[in-house]
Amino acid sequence: MDFLKILFLEPFYGGSHKAVADGFAGCSGHQVDILSLAPRFWKWRMRGSALAFVRQVENFNDYDLVLATDMVDVTDFKALAGPQCPPVALYFHENQLSYPLEPGEKRDFHLGFTNIISALAADGVFFNSQFHRDDFFSAAKRLIRKMPDLRPGWVLDKIRDKTRILYPGIDLDSRSCVIPETQPSSLDRPLVIWNHRWEYDKNPKAFFNVLERLKRRGILFYLAVMGEQYDTVPKAFRGIEDRFCAELLVCGYQEQAADYRKWLAKGSVVISTAIQENFGISVMEAVAHGCFPLLPNRLSYPELIPGQVKPDVLYQDDADLETRLEHLLVQPGAYRDKTVALAAHAAGFAWAHMAGKWDKALYQVIGSSRSRN
């Protein structure tokens, strides 16, 4: 495989988007140059990022491949870059066809259609899970059926032929990632981890409701609430310092990676109540550090969990989550062997392992583009 120079376009350089861009650039065997924009005004990023990026590239001939994420309008970018534009690969973190809406919000189908046309224009298309790929095509088919005439159903076949699943890597420091069996606990209660974004699509209301019910029944636990916060914080987070004054050990985003990892290593269980999750980087980070996961039996989670432990990990509804969590809190050593196996499984998603798969997949995009030309 030849050495490549890759231009990585990330118009929303924050959260998991930033983590993926930095993780791949740091571990790839190729040269990866990141062009980025601040993580705000996401709708305007979809409309204007191509214009911003084109002006920042002095010579497209310097690159063998462009890797753009889903908020880049690939059609605009390729048209503006002109014939010097190298092959473009498109990576979907999420899509605007099926992303869950906040209460009262109406879907902007123009943004979803931008995702469709960008995928059609790209030379290679990658999704961060099989669930996400299937969800994208189902939603795209529904949108095309809404068109009054000239429905371009053929574009979905064109896109499908060039799609692949490419899981993201996770930022894993082997010095802080310890095997649970050798991890002495400094806490006198199990620590419950929340390390997701403080946003509505992660469904924090269900998470805190379950914990409050357990607390009222006298179930003992500690709580670490981390994850990034944005301008609008869901109501569920208001007053958690008072509601969990005896349990809350840390509250807020951990700026230093070492601090974040320290809390993960202390954790006993990580919980997701998400209504939207196309992979689950934060969950896999926690699992790799020895937290046992309790995850909904939907979204991307079933494909990430090994088959033999799915019955223990995947819950059906909030009542099932509450029952499973109580069992773990009362008997924190119940799943020790399975926790060890899950930690080893999650560690396989470290960028040290995944970057090579990305390198190979992106190299193949160039070969496919040349064969078509």
Short mmCIF file of C-alpha atoms in Angstrom, two decimals:
data_model
loop_
_atom_site.label_atom_id
_atom_site.label_comp_id
_atom_site.label_asym_id
_atom_site.label_seq_id
_atom_site.Cartn_x
_atom_site.Cartn_y
_atom_site.Cartn_z
CA MET A 1 0.00 0.00 0.00
CA ASP A 2 1.45 3.34 -1.09
CA PHE A 3 1.88 6.27 1.27
CA LEU A 4 -0.99 8.75 0.89
CA LYS A 5 -1.52 12.41 1.65
CA ILE A 6 -5.07 12.79 2.94
CA LEU A 7 -6.98 16.02 3.47
CA PHE A 8 -9.50 15.55 6.32
CA LEU A 9 -12.41 18.03 6.25
CA GLU A 10 -14.25 18.38 9.56
CA PRO A 11 -16.71 21.31 9.69
CA PHE A 12 -17.90 20.47 13.23
CA TYR A 13 -14.64 20.01 15.11
CA GLY A 14 -15.93 19.04 18.54
CA GLY A 15 -17.06 16.04 20.54
CA SER A 16 -16.88 12.70 18.76
CA HIS A 17 -16.17 14.42 15.43
CA LYS A 18 -12.99 15.94 16.84
CA ALA A 19 -12.04 12.72 18.60
CA VAL A 20 -12.27 10.74 15.36
CA ALA A 21 -10.36 13.29 13.29
CA ASP A 22 -7.57 13.58 15.85
CA GLY A 23 -7.46 9.85 16.56
CA PHE A 24 -7.13 8.86 12.92
CA ALA A 25 -4.63 11.61 12.10
CA GLY A 26 -2.51 10.64 15.09
CA CYS A 27 -2.37 6.91 14.33
CA SER A 28 -2.63 6.65 10.54
CA GLY A 29 0.30 5.39 8.51
CA HIS A 30 -0.52 8.11 5.98
CA GLN A 31 -0.11 11.87 6.24
CA VAL A 32 -3.45 13.31 7.40
CA ASP A 33 -3.92 17.08 7.34
CA ILE A 34 -7.05 18.31 9.15
CA LEU A 35 -9.00 21.37 8.03
CA SER A 36 -11.64 22.19 10.62
CA LEU A 37 -14.31 24.69 11.64
CA ALA A 38 -15.63 25.44 15.12
CA PRO A 39 -18.45 23.15 16.37
CA ARG A 40 -21.36 25.57 16.12
CA PHE A 41 -24.12 26.61 13.69
CA TRP A 42 -24.33 23.10 12.28
CA LYS A 43 -27.00 23.91 9.69
CA TRP A 44 -24.89 26.73 8.31
CA ARG A 45 -21.89 24.41 8.32
CA MET A 46 -23.75 22.10 5.97
CA ARG A 47 -24.49 24.96 3.61
CA GLY A 48 -21.24 26.88 3.81
CA SER A 49 -18.35 24.66 4.88
CA ALA A 50 -17.46 23.66 1.31
CA LEU A 51 -16.95 27.32 0.45
CA ALA A 52 -14.75 27.83 3.50
CA PHE A 53 -12.63 24.75 2.90
CA VAL A 54 -12.01 25.33 -0.81
CA ARG A 55 -10.45 28.69 -0.06
CA GLN A 56 -8.03 27.13 2.43
CA VAL A 57 -6.46 24.64 -0.01
CA GLU A 58 -3.64 26.13 -2.04
CA ASN A 59 -3.10 23.16 -4.34
CA PHE A 60 -5.34 20.12 -4.55
CA ASN A 61 -2.62 18.27 -6.40
CA ASP A 62 -0.81 18.00 -3.07
CA TYR A 63 -3.35 15.40 -1.93
CA ASP A 64 -4.25 11.89 -3.00
CA LEU A 65 -7.62 11.81 -1.21
CA VAL A 66 -10.12 14.06 0.54
CA LEU A 67 -11.94 12.58 3.55
CA ALA A 68 -15.02 14.65 4.42
CA THR A 69 -17.57 14.11 7.17
CA ASP A 70 -21.31 14.31 6.76
CA MET A 71 -21.74 18.07 7.30
CA VAL A 72 -19.73 18.81 4.14
CA ASP A 73 -21.72 19.28 0.93
CA VAL A 74 -19.56 17.09 -1.29
CA THR A 75 -21.26 18.24 -4.49
CA ASP A 76 -20.41 21.87 -3.76
CA PHE A 77 -16.88 21.00 -2.72
CA LYS A 78 -16.08 18.94 -5.83
CA ALA A 79 -17.63 21.52 -8.13
CA LEU A 80 -15.70 24.38 -6.55
CA ALA A 81 -12.44 22.46 -6.39
CA GLY A 82 -12.71 21.66 -10.09
CA PRO A 83 -10.84 19.02 -12.09
CA GLN A 84 -7.86 19.07 -9.70
CA CYS A 85 -10.01 17.66 -6.89
CA PRO A 86 -8.74 14.24 -5.80
CA PRO A 87 -11.16 11.40 -4.97
CA VAL A 88 -13.49 12.21 -2.08
CA ALA A 89 -14.53 9.76 0.63
CA LEU A 90 -17.53 10.66 2.81
CA TYR A 91 -17.81 9.49 6.42
CA PHE A 92 -21.21 9.54 8.14
CA HIS A 93 -21.15 10.18 11.88
CA GLU A 94 -24.88 10.94 11.67
CA ASN A 95 -27.35 11.98 8.99
CA GLN A 96 -30.08 14.58 8.76
CA LEU A 97 -32.67 12.17 7.37
CA SER A 98 -33.27 10.27 10.61
CA TYR A 99 -31.62 12.25 13.42
CA PRO A 100 -34.27 12.56 16.16
CA LEU A 101 -35.86 15.97 16.49
CA GLU A 102 -36.27 18.01 19.63
CA PRO A 103 -39.89 18.55 20.75
CA GLY A 104 -41.55 21.10 18.48
CA GLU A 105 -38.79 20.99 15.86
CA LYS A 106 -39.64 20.31 12.21
CA ARG A 107 -37.33 18.36 9.94
CA ASP A 108 -35.53 20.28 7.22
CA PHE A 109 -35.64 17.86 4.31
CA HIS A 110 -33.23 20.01 2.31
CA LEU A 111 -30.46 19.01 4.72
CA GLY A 112 -31.34 15.35 4.40
CA PHE A 113 -31.29 15.64 0.64
CA THR A 114 -27.87 17.24 0.89
CA ASN A 115 -26.68 14.05 2.62
CA ILE A 116 -28.13 11.95 -0.22
CA ILE A 117 -26.56 14.00 -3.02
CA SER A 118 -23.23 14.19 -1.18
CA ALA A 119 -23.17 10.41 -0.91
CA LEU A 120 -23.98 10.12 -4.61
CA ALA A 121 -21.15 12.52 -5.53
CA ALA A 122 -18.56 10.88 -3.25
CA ASP A 123 -16.18 8.24 -4.56
CA GLY A 124 -16.55 6.16 -1.41
CA VAL A 125 -19.07 6.26 1.45
CA PHE A 126 -18.51 5.00 4.99
CA PHE A 127 -20.93 4.58 7.87
CA ASN A 128 -19.89 4.18 11.50
CA SER A 129 -22.16 1.14 12.01
CA GLN A 130 -24.38 -1.28 10.12
CA PHE A 131 -27.34 0.13 12.03
CA HIS A 132 -26.55 3.63 10.75
CA ARG A 133 -26.19 2.43 7.17
CA ASP A 134 -29.56 0.65 7.26
CA ASP A 135 -31.20 3.61 8.98
CA PHE A 136 -29.84 6.01 6.34
CA PHE A 137 -31.17 4.01 3.40
CA SER A 138 -34.58 3.51 5.02
CA ALA A 139 -34.94 7.23 5.70
CA ALA A 140 -33.62 8.19 2.26
CA LYS A 141 -36.16 5.90 0.62
CA ARG A 142 -38.97 7.53 2.62
CA LEU A 143 -37.82 11.01 1.63
CA ILE A 144 -37.61 10.18 -2.05
CA ARG A 145 -41.13 8.78 -1.93
CA LYS A 146 -42.34 12.19 -0.71
CA MET A 147 -41.25 13.83 -3.95
CA PRO A 148 -44.26 14.69 -6.15
CA ASP A 149 -42.58 13.36 -9.31
CA LEU A 150 -39.21 12.51 -10.85
CA ARG A 151 -38.39 10.33 -7.86
CA PRO A 152 -34.69 9.36 -8.22
CA GLY A 153 -34.84 5.97 -6.59
CA TRP A 154 -31.88 4.89 -8.69
CA VAL A 155 -29.51 7.04 -6.66
CA LEU A 156 -29.86 4.75 -3.66
CA ASP A 157 -28.56 1.79 -5.65
CA LYS A 158 -25.63 3.90 -6.83
CA ILE A 159 -24.82 4.91 -3.27
CA ARG A 160 -25.32 1.43 -1.82
CA ASP A 161 -22.76 -0.05 -4.20
CA LYS A 162 -19.96 2.10 -2.77
CA THR A 163 -20.77 1.99 0.95
CA ARG A 164 -18.84 0.21 3.67
CA ILE A 165 -18.96 0.00 7.45
CA LEU A 166 -15.95 1.59 9.13
CA TYR A 167 -16.14 1.69 12.90
CA PRO A 168 -14.46 4.66 14.57
CA GLY A 169 -11.56 4.12 16.90
CA ILE A 170 -11.47 5.14 20.54
CA ASP A 171 -8.81 7.11 22.38
CA LEU A 172 -7.31 4.53 24.68
CA ASP A 173 -4.24 5.00 26.86
CA SER A 174 -2.98 1.55 27.82
CA ARG A 175 -1.35 3.04 30.93
CA SER A 176 -4.74 3.97 32.39
CA CYS A 177 -6.79 1.14 30.93
CA VAL A 178 -6.56 -1.61 33.52
CA ILE A 179 -8.00 -5.10 33.63
CA PRO A 180 -10.93 -5.02 36.09
CA GLU A 181 -9.67 -8.06 38.03
CA THR A 182 -6.53 -6.17 39.05
CA GLN A 183 -8.25 -2.84 39.69
CA PRO A 184 -8.58 -2.13 43.40
CA SER A 185 -11.63 -0.05 44.22
CA SER A 186 -11.10 3.00 46.41
CA LEU A 187 -14.85 3.52 46.74
CA ASP A 188 -17.24 1.95 49.22
CA ARG A 189 -20.11 1.94 46.71
CA PRO A 190 -20.36 1.12 42.98
CA LEU A 191 -19.84 4.15 40.73
CA VAL A 192 -22.38 4.75 37.94
CA ILE A 193 -20.94 6.53 34.88
CA TRP A 194 -22.68 9.02 32.57
CA ASN A 195 -20.15 10.17 29.95
CA HIS A 196 -22.43 11.19 27.08
CA ARG A 197 -23.24 14.60 25.62
CA TRP A 198 -25.66 16.64 27.70
CA GLU A 199 -28.29 16.69 24.96
CA TYR A 200 -31.86 15.52 24.46
CA ASP A 201 -30.99 12.64 22.11
CA LYS A 202 -29.09 10.90 24.91
CA ASN A 203 -32.34 10.84 26.94
CA PRO A 204 -30.95 11.94 30.34
CA LYS A 205 -34.45 12.12 31.82
CA ALA A 206 -34.82 8.33 31.74
CA PHE A 207 -31.35 7.88 33.23
CA PHE A 208 -31.92 10.14 36.22
CA ASN A 209 -35.46 8.82 36.79
CA VAL A 210 -34.13 5.27 37.15
CA LEU A 211 -31.45 6.43 39.59
CA GLU A 212 -33.93 8.40 41.67
CA ARG A 213 -36.21 5.38 42.02
CA LEU A 214 -33.30 3.23 43.17
CA LYS A 215 -32.18 5.91 45.61
CA ARG A 216 -35.66 6.09 47.16
CA ARG A 217 -35.48 2.35 47.78
CA GLY A 218 -32.20 2.74 49.62
CA ILE A 219 -29.90 1.31 46.93
CA LEU A 220 -26.42 2.77 47.45
CA PHE A 221 -24.26 4.07 44.61
CA TYR A 222 -22.00 6.92 43.58
CA LEU A 223 -22.48 8.93 40.39
CA ALA A 224 -20.07 10.53 37.89
CA VAL A 225 -21.80 12.79 35.36
CA MET A 226 -19.37 13.80 32.63
CA GLY A 227 -19.66 14.46 28.90
CA GLU A 228 -19.62 17.66 26.86
CA GLN A 229 -22.15 20.45 27.34
CA TYR A 230 -23.43 22.91 24.77
CA ASP A 231 -25.45 26.11 24.86
CA THR A 232 -28.75 24.38 25.57
CA VAL A 233 -28.74 21.93 28.47
CA PRO A 234 -31.75 19.59 28.88
CA LYS A 235 -33.97 20.21 31.91
CA ALA A 236 -33.12 16.76 33.27
CA PHE A 237 -29.69 18.04 34.35
CA ARG A 238 -31.06 20.91 36.41
CA GLY A 239 -30.64 20.44 40.12
CA ILE A 240 -28.79 17.12 39.96
CA GLU A 241 -26.30 18.45 42.54
CA ASP A 242 -29.19 18.68 45.02
CA ARG A 243 -31.07 15.56 43.91
CA PHE A 244 -27.93 13.43 44.19
CA CYS A 245 -25.97 15.39 46.78
CA ALA A 246 -24.83 12.22 48.58
CA GLU A 247 -23.97 10.34 45.39
CA LEU A 248 -22.47 12.85 42.94
CA LEU A 249 -18.66 12.70 42.96
CA VAL A 250 -18.00 14.61 39.74
CA CYS A 251 -20.29 16.77 37.62
CA GLY A 252 -19.24 18.32 34.35
CA TYR A 253 -16.98 17.86 31.37
CA GLN A 254 -13.46 16.71 32.19
CA GLU A 255 -11.09 18.93 30.23
CA GLN A 256 -8.06 16.74 30.92
CA ALA A 257 -8.08 13.28 29.34
CA ALA A 258 -6.23 11.87 32.34
CA ASP A 259 -9.00 13.03 34.70
CA TYR A 260 -11.67 11.57 32.44
CA ARG A 261 -9.89 8.22 32.29
CA LYS A 262 -9.37 8.23 36.04
CA TRP A 263 -13.13 8.36 36.63
CA LEU A 264 -13.80 5.69 34.01
CA ALA A 265 -11.30 3.40 35.74
CA LYS A 266 -13.15 3.91 39.04
CA GLY A 267 -16.51 3.15 37.43
CA SER A 268 -18.54 -0.02 37.95
CA VAL A 269 -21.25 0.45 35.33
CA VAL A 270 -21.87 2.69 32.33
CA ILE A 271 -25.44 3.26 31.19
CA SER A 272 -26.95 4.49 27.95
CA THR A 273 -30.58 5.53 27.63
CA ALA A 274 -30.02 7.13 24.22
CA ILE A 275 -32.68 7.50 21.57
CA GLN A 276 -29.98 8.21 18.98
CA GLU A 277 -26.63 6.45 18.78
CA ASN A 278 -24.91 5.42 15.58
CA PHE A 279 -21.87 3.94 17.31
CA GLY A 280 -21.21 4.75 20.95
CA ILE A 281 -17.64 5.97 21.44
CA SER A 282 -18.20 7.05 25.05
CA VAL A 283 -19.70 3.67 25.96
CA MET A 284 -16.82 1.72 24.45
CA GLU A 285 -14.30 3.97 26.22
CA ALA A 286 -15.95 3.22 29.55
CA VAL A 287 -16.18 -0.51 28.85
CA ALA A 288 -12.49 -0.62 27.93
CA HIS A 289 -11.71 0.88 31.34
CA GLY A 290 -13.65 -1.83 33.18
CA CYS A 291 -17.23 -0.53 33.38
CA PHE A 292 -19.98 -3.06 32.79
CA PRO A 293 -22.43 -1.67 30.18
CA LEU A 294 -26.22 -1.58 30.41
CA LEU A 295 -27.48 -0.60 26.96
CA PRO A 296 -30.83 -0.50 25.16
CA ASN A 297 -31.50 -3.41 22.83
CA ARG A 298 -31.65 -1.17 19.78
CA LEU A 299 -29.67 1.39 17.77
CA SER A 300 -26.02 0.39 17.17
CA TYR A 301 -25.50 -1.38 20.48
CA PRO A 302 -26.47 -4.95 19.56
CA GLU A 303 -23.79 -5.11 16.86
CA LEU A 304 -21.06 -3.85 19.21
CA ILE A 305 -21.63 -6.36 22.02
CA PRO A 306 -20.38 -9.98 21.69
CA GLY A 307 -23.18 -12.49 21.36
CA GLN A 308 -22.47 -14.46 24.53
CA VAL A 309 -22.97 -11.43 26.81
CA LYS A 310 -25.84 -9.71 24.99
CA PRO A 311 -28.47 -11.18 27.35
CA ASP A 312 -26.69 -9.56 30.31
CA VAL A 313 -25.94 -6.21 28.67
CA LEU A 314 -28.98 -5.29 26.55
CA TYR A 315 -32.16 -4.20 28.34
CA GLN A 316 -35.66 -3.90 26.86
CA ASP A 317 -37.19 -0.88 28.61
CA ASP A 318 -36.70 1.43 31.60
CA ALA A 319 -38.17 -1.09 34.04
CA ASP A 320 -35.77 -3.75 32.79
CA LEU A 321 -32.88 -1.29 33.11
CA GLU A 322 -33.87 -0.53 36.70
CA THR A 323 -33.97 -4.22 37.62
CA ARG A 324 -30.60 -4.96 36.01
CA LEU A 325 -28.95 -1.91 37.54
CA GLU A 326 -30.20 -2.77 41.02
CA HIS A 327 -28.71 -6.23 40.67
CA LEU A 328 -25.34 -4.79 39.67
CA LEU A 329 -25.35 -2.24 42.48
CA VAL A 330 -26.28 -4.78 45.15
CA GLN A 331 -23.88 -7.43 43.80
CA PRO A 332 -21.11 -5.42 42.06
CA GLY A 333 -18.94 -8.50 41.49
CA ALA A 334 -21.66 -10.52 39.80
CA TYR A 335 -20.33 -10.04 36.26
CA ARG A 336 -16.61 -9.73 36.97
CA ASP A 337 -15.52 -12.34 34.39
CA LYS A 338 -17.80 -10.86 31.74
CA THR A 339 -16.55 -7.37 32.55
CA VAL A 340 -12.99 -8.51 31.91
CA ALA A 341 -13.98 -10.07 28.56
CA LEU A 342 -15.92 -6.95 27.54
CA ALA A 343 -12.98 -4.70 28.43
CA ALA A 344 -10.70 -6.73 26.18
CA HIS A 345 -13.30 -6.61 23.40
CA ALA A 346 -13.70 -2.81 23.67
CA ALA A 347 -9.92 -2.32 23.68
CA GLY A 348 -9.95 -3.76 20.16
CA PHE A 349 -11.50 -0.49 19.00
CA ALA A 350 -8.43 1.52 20.05
CA TRP A 351 -7.02 3.68 17.27
CA ALA A 352 -3.82 1.66 17.48
CA HIS A 353 -5.84 -1.19 15.93
CA MET A 354 -8.45 0.70 13.91
CA ALA A 355 -6.19 3.18 12.07
CA GLY A 356 -4.77 0.42 9.89
CA LYS A 357 -8.28 -0.60 8.84
CA TRP A 358 -9.05 3.02 7.96
CA ASP A 359 -5.82 3.31 5.98
CA LYS A 360 -6.67 0.23 3.94
CA ALA A 361 -10.29 1.24 3.34
CA LEU A 362 -9.37 4.74 2.20
CA TYR A 363 -6.64 3.43 -0.09
CA GLN A 364 -9.25 1.24 -1.76
CA VAL A 365 -11.38 4.33 -2.50
CA ILE A 366 -8.55 5.67 -4.65
CA GLY A 367 -8.30 2.38 -6.51
CA SER A 368 -12.05 2.29 -7.12
CA SER A 369 -12.03 5.87 -8.36
CA ARG A 370 -9.21 5.15 -10.81
CA SER A 371 -10.98 2.06 -12.16
CA ARG A 372 -14.14 4.08 -12.81
CA ASN A 373 -12.14 6.74 -14.62
#
